[in-house]
PDB file of C-alpha atoms in Angstrom:
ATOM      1  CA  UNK A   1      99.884  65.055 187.815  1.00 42.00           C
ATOM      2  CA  UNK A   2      96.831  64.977 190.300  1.00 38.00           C
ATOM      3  CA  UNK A   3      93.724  66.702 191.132  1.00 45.00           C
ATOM      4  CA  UNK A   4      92.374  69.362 193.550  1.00 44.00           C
ATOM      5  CA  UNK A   5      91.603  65.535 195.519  1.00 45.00           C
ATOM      6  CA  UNK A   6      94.980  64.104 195.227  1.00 44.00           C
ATOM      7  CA  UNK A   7      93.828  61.543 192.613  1.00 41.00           C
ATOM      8  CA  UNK A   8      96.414  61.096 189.684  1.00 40.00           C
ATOM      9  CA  UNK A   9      95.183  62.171 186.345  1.00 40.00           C
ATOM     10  CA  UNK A  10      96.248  59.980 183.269  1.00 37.00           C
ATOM     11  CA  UNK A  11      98.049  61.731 180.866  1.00 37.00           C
ATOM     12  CA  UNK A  12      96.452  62.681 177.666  1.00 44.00           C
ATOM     13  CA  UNK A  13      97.496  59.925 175.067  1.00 45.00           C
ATOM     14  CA  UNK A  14     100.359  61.071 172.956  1.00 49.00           C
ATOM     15  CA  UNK A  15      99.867  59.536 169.628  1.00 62.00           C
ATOM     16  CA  UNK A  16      97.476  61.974 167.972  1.00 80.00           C
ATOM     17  CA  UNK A  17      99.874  63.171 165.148  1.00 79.00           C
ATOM     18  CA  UNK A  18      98.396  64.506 162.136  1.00 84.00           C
ATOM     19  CA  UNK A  19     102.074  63.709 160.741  1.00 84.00           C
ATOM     20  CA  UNK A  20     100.729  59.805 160.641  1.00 85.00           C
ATOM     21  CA  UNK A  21      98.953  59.931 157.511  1.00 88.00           C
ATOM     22  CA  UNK A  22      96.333  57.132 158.596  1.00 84.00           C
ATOM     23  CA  UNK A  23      95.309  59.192 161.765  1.00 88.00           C
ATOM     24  CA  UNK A  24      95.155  62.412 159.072  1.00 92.00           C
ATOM     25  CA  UNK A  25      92.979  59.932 156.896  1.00 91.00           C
ATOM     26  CA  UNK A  26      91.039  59.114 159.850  1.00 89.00           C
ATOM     27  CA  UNK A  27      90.989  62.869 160.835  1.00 94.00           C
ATOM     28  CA  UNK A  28      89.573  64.195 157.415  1.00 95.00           C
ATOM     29  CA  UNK A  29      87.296  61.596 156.930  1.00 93.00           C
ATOM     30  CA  UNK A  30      85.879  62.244 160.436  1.00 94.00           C
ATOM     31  CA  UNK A  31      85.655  66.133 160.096  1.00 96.00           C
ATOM     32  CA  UNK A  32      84.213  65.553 156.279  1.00 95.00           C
ATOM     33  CA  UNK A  33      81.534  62.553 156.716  1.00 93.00           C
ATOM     34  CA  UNK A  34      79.893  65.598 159.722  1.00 94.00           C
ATOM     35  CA  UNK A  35      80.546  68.614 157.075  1.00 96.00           C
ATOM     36  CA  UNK A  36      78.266  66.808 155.103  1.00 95.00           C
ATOM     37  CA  UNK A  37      76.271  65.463 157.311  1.00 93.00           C
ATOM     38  CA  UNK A  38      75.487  69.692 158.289  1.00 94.00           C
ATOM     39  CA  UNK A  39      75.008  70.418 155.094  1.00 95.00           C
ATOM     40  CA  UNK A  40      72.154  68.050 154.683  1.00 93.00           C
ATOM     41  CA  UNK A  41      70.498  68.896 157.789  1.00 91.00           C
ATOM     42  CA  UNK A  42      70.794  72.530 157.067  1.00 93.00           C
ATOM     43  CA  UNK A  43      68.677  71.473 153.580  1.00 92.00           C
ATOM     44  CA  UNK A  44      66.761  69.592 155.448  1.00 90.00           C
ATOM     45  CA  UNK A  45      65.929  72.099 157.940  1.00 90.00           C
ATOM     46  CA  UNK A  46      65.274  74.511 155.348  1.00 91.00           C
ATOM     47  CA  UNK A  47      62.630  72.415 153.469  1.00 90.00           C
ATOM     48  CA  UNK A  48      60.992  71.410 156.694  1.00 89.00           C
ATOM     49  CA  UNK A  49      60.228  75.074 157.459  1.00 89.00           C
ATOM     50  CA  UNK A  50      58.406  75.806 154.477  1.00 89.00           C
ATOM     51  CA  UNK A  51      55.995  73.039 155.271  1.00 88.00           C
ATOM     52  CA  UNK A  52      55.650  74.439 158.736  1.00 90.00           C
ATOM     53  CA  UNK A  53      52.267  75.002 159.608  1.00 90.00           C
ATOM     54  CA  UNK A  54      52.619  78.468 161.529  1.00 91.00           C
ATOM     55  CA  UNK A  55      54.844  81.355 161.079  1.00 92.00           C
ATOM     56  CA  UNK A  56      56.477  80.973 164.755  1.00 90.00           C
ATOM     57  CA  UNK A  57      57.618  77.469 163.689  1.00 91.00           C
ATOM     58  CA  UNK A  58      58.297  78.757 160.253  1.00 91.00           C
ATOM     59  CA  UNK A  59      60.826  81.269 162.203  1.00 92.00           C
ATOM     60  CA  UNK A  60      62.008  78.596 164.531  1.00 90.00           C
ATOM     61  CA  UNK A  61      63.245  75.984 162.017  1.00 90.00           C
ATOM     62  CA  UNK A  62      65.416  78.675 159.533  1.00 91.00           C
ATOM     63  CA  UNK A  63      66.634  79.898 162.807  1.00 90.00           C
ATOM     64  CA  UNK A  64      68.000  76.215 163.673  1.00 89.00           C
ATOM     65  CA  UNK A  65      68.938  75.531 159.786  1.00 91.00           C
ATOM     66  CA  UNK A  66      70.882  78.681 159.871  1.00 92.00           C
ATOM     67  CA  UNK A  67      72.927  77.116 162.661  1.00 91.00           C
ATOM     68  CA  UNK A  68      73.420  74.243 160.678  1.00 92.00           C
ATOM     69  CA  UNK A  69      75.206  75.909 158.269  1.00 93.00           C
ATOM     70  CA  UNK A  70      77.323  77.700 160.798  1.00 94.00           C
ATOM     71  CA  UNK A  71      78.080  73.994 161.703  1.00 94.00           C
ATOM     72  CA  UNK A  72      79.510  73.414 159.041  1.00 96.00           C
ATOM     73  CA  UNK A  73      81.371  76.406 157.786  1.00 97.00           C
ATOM     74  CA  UNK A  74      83.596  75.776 161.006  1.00 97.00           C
ATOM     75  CA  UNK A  75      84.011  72.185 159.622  1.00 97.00           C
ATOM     76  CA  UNK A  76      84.556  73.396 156.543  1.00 98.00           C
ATOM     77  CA  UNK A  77      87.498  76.097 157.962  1.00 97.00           C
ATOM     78  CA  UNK A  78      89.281  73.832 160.534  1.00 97.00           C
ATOM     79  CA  UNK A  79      89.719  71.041 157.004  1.00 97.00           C
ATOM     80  CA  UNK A  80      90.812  74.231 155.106  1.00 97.00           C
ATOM     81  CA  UNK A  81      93.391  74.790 158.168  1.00 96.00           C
ATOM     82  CA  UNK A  82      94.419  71.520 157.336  1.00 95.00           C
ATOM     83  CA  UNK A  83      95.746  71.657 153.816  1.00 96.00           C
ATOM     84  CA  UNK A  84      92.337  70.159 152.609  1.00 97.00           C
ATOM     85  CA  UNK A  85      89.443  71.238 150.006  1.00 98.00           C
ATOM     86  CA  UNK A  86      86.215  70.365 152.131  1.00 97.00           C
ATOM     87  CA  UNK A  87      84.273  69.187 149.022  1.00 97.00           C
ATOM     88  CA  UNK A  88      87.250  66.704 148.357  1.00 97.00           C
ATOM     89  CA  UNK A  89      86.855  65.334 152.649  1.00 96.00           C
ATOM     90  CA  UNK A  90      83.035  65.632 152.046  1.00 96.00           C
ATOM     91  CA  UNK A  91      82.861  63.454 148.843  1.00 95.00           C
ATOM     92  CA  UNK A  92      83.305  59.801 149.993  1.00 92.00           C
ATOM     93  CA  UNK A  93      79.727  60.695 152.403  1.00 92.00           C
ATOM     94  CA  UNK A  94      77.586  62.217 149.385  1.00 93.00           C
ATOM     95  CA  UNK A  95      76.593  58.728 147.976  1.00 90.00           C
ATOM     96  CA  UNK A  96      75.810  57.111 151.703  1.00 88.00           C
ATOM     97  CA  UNK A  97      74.075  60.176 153.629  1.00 90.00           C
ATOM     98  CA  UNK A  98      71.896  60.713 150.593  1.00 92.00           C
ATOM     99  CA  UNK A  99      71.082  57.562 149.840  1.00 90.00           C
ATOM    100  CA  UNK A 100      69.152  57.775 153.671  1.00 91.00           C
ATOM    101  CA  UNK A 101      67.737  60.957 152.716  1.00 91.00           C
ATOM    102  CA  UNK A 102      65.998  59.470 150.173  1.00 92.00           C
ATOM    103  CA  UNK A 103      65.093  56.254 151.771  1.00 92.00           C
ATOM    104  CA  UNK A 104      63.502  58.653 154.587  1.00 93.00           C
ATOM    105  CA  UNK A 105      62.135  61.321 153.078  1.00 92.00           C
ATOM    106  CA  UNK A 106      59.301  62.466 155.162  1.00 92.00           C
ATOM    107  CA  UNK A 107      55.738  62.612 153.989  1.00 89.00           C
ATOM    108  CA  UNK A 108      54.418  65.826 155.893  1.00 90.00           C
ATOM    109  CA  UNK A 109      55.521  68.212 158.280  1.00 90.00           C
ATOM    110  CA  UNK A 110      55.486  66.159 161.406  1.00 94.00           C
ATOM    111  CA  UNK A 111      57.299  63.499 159.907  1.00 94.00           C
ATOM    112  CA  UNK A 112      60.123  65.875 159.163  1.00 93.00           C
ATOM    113  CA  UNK A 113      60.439  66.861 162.627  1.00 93.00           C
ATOM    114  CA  UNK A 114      60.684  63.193 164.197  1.00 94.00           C
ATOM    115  CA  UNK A 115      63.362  62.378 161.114  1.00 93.00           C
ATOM    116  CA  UNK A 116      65.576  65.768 162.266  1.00 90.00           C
ATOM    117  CA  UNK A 117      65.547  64.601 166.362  1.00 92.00           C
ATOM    118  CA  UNK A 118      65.237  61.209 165.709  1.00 91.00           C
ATOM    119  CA  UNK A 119      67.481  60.330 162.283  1.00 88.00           C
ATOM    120  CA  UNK A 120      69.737  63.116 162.442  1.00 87.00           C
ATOM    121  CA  UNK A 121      70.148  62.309 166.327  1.00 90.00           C
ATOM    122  CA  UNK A 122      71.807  59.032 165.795  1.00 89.00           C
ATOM    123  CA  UNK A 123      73.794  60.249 162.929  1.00 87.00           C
ATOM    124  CA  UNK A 124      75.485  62.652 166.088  1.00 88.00           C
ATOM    125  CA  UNK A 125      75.573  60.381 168.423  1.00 90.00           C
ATOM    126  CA  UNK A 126      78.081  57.979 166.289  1.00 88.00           C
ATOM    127  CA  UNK A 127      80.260  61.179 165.279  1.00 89.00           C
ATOM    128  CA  UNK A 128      80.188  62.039 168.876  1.00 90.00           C
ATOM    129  CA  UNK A 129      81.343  58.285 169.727  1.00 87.00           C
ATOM    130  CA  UNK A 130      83.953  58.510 167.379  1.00 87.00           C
ATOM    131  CA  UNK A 131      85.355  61.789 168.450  1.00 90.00           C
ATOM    132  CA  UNK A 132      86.329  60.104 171.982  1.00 87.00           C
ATOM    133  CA  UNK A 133      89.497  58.591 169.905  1.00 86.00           C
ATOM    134  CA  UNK A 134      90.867  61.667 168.517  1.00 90.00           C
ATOM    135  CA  UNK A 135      92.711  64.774 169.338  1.00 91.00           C
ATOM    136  CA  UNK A 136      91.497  67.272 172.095  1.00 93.00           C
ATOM    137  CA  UNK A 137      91.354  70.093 169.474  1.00 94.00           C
ATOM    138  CA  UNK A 138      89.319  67.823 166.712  1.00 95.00           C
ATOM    139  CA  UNK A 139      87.161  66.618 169.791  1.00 94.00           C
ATOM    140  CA  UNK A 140      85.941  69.686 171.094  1.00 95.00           C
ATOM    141  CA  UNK A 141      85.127  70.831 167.569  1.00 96.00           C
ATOM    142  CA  UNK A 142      82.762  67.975 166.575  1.00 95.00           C
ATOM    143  CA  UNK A 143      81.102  68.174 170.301  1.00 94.00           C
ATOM    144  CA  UNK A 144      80.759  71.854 169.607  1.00 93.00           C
ATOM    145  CA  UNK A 145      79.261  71.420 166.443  1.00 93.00           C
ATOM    146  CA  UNK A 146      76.994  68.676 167.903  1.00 91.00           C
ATOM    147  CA  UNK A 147      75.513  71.521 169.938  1.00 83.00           C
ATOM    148  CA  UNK A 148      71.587  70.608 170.146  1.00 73.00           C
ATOM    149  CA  UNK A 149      70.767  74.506 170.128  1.00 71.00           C
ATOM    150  CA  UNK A 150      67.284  74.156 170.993  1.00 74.00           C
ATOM    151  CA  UNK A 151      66.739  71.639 168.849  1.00 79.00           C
ATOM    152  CA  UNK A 152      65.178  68.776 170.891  1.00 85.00           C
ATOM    153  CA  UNK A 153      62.814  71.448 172.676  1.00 89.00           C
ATOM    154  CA  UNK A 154      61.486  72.747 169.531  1.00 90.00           C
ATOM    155  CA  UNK A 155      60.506  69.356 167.860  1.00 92.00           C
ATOM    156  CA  UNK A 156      59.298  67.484 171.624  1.00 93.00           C
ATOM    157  CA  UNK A 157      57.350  70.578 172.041  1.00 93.00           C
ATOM    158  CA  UNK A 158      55.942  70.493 168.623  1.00 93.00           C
ATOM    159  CA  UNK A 159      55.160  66.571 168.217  1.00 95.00           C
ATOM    160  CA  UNK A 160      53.495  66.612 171.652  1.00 95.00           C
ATOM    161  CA  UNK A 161      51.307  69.434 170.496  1.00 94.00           C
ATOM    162  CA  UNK A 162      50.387  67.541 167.931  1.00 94.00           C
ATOM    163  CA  UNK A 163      49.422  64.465 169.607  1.00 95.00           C
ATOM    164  CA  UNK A 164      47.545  66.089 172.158  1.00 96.00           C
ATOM    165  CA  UNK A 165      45.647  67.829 169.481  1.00 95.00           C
ATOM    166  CA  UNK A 166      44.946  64.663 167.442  1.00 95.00           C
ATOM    167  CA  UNK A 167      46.328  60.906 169.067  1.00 95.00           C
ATOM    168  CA  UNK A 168      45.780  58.999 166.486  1.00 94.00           C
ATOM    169  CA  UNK A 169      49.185  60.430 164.755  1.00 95.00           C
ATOM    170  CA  UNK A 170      51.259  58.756 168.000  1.00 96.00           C
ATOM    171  CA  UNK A 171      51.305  55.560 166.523  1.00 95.00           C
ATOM    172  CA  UNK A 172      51.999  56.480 162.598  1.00 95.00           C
ATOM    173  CA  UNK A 173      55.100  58.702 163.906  1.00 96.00           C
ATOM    174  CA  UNK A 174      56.038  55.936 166.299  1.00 96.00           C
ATOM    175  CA  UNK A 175      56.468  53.451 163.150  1.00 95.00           C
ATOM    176  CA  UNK A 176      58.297  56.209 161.394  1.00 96.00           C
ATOM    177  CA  UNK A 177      60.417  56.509 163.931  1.00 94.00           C
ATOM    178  CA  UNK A 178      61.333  52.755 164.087  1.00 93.00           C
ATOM    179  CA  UNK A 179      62.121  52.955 160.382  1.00 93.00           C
ATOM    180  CA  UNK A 180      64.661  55.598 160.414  1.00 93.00           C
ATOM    181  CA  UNK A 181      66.965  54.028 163.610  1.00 90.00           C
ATOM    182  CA  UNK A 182      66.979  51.040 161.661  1.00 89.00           C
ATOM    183  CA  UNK A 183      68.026  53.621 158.532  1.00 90.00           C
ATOM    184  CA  UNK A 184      70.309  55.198 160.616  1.00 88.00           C
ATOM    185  CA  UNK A 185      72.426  52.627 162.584  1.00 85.00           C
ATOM    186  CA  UNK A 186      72.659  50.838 158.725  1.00 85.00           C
ATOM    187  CA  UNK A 187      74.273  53.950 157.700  1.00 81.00           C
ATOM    188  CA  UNK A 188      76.298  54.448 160.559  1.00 80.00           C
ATOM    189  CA  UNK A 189      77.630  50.559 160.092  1.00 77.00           C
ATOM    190  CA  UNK A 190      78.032  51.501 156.730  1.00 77.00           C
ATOM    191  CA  UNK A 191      80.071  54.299 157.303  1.00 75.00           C
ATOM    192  CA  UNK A 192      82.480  52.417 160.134  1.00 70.00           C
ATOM    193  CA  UNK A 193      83.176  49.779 157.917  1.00 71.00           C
ATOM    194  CA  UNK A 194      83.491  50.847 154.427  1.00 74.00           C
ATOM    195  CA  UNK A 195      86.052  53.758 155.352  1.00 79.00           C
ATOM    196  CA  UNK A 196      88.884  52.424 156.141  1.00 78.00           C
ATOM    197  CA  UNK A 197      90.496  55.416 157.843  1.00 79.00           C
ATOM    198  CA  UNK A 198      87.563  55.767 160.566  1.00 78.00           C
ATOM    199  CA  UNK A 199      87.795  51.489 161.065  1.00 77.00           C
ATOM    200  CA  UNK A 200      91.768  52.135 162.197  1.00 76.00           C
ATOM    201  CA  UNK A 201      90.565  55.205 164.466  1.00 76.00           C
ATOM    202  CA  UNK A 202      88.468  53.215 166.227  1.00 74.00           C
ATOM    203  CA  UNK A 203      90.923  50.347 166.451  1.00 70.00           C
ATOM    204  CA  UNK A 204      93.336  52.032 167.383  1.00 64.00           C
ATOM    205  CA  UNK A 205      97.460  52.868 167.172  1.00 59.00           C
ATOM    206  CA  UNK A 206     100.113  52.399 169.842  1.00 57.00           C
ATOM    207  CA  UNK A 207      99.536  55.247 172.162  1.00 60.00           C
ATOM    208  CA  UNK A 208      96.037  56.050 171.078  1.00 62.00           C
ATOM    209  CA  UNK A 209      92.802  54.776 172.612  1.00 64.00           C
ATOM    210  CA  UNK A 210      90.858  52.025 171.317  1.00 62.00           C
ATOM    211  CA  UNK A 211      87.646  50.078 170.921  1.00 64.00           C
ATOM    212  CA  UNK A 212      87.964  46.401 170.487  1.00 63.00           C
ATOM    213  CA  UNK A 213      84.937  44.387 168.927  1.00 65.00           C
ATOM    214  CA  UNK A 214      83.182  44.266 172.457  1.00 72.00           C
ATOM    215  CA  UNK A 215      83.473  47.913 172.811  1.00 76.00           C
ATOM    216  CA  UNK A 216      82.066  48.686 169.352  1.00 75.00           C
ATOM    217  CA  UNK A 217      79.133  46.396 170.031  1.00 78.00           C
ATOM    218  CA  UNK A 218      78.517  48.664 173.240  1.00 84.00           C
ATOM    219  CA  UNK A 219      78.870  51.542 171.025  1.00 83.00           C
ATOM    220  CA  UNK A 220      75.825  50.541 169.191  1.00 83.00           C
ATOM    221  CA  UNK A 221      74.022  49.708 172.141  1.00 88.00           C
ATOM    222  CA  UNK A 222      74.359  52.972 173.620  1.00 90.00           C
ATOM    223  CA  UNK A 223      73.139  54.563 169.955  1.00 89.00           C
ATOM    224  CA  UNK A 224      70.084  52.398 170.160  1.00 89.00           C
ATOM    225  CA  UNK A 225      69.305  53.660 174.011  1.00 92.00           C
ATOM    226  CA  UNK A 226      70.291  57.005 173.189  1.00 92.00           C
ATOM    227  CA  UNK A 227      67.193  56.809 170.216  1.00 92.00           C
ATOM    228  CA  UNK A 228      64.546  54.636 172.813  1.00 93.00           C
ATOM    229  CA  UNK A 229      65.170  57.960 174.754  1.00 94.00           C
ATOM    230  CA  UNK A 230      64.650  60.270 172.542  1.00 94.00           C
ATOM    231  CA  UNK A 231      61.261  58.332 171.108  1.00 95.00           C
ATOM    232  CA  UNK A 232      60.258  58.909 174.829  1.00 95.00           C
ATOM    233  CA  UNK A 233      60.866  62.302 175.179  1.00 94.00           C
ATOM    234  CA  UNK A 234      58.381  62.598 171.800  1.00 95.00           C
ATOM    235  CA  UNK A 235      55.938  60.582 173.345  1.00 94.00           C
ATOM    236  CA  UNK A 236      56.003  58.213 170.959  1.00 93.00           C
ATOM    237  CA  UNK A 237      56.842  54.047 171.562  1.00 87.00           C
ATOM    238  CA  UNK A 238      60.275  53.402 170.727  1.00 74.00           C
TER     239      UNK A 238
END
């Protein structure tokens, strides 16, 4: 097959079967570590807003925690399409993703924000690295649910406003933020390694991509620039 340019186009790769049980594993274990990662953030969200310090913001944040739950009610349908009981997927991730909730729970308003751009950020980036090794159909669901909607704006927007109204907080949020990527890739390691299922994905099948060790180093790399970004975009010194 080519394109509009004459350039061949490589086939999608053929061995996405959720007949395999370890690529269903992998599958579930994917769609149910995100479910619950939604389901935090929505609680998170939630809380965050009723520390908010204005009404608009107040507004702004149950807006975005509401989407959160949308999140993950479509997680939560497309495992139920599959023959599976989200709480059941979700369950191996309850011990791990709260365990960095409480390890980073913010102490104010402003640390809240940086913790949902910042923490939750490189949570979705590694779902969003593993979704390049599964199906089309699974893939475009976790990207979709990845969706910043508004997101980013609201808390860069915020955070700035806040510095510019008082600097000194610039350096307290920037070592806050250096805490929770070092939280965050730990749980993210954690995650990769300790389920088995999600350690073949990313290894790989005959006729399904792969990441060898190289690639999974670059992987992290890419999670740490993605966060040095973000800090940026905050104003704050990654």
């Amino acid at each position: 097959m080519s394109d509009p340019d004459g350039a061949l186009t490589p086939p999608e790769p053929t061995g996405f079967d959720l007949a395999d049980p370890d690529y269903r594993a992998a599958v579930i274990d994917l769609l149910g570590g995100l479910g619950y990662a939604e389901l935090r953030a929505f609680s998170q969200l939630a809380g965050d807003a009723e520390l908010a310090p204005s009404l608009r913001q107040r507004s702004e944040l149950a807006f975005l925690a509401d989407q959160e739950l949308g999140h993950y009610a479509l997680l939560a349908d497309r495992l139920r399409s599959l023959g599976v009981d989200p709480e059941q997927a979700m369950a191996p991730f309850v011990a791990p993703i709260d365990a960095f909730h409480e390890r980073t729970r913010p102490s104010g308003w402003l640390e809240g924000l940086v913790k949902a751009y910042v923490g939750e950020g490189i949570a979705q980036d590694f779902y969003r690295e593993v979704a390049a090794y599964v199906d089309p159909a699974t893939r475009d669901l976790v990207i979709r649910v990845l969706d910043d909607n508004g997101r980013a704006d609201f808390v860069v927007s915020a955070v700035r406003e806040a510095i510019a109204a008082d600097p000194r907080v610039a350096g307290r949020l920037a070592l806050w933020g250096r805490r929770l990527v070092g939280e965050a890739l730990s749980q993210a390691q954690h995650v990769a390694v300790e389920r088995d299922a999600l350690t073949a994905l990313l290894i790989g099948a005959p006729g399904r991509p792969a990441a060898d060790l190289a690639e999974i180093g670059r992987m992290f790399v890419r999670l740490t620039d993605e966060h040095t970004r973000r800090m940026q975009r905050l104003g704050l010194a990654a």
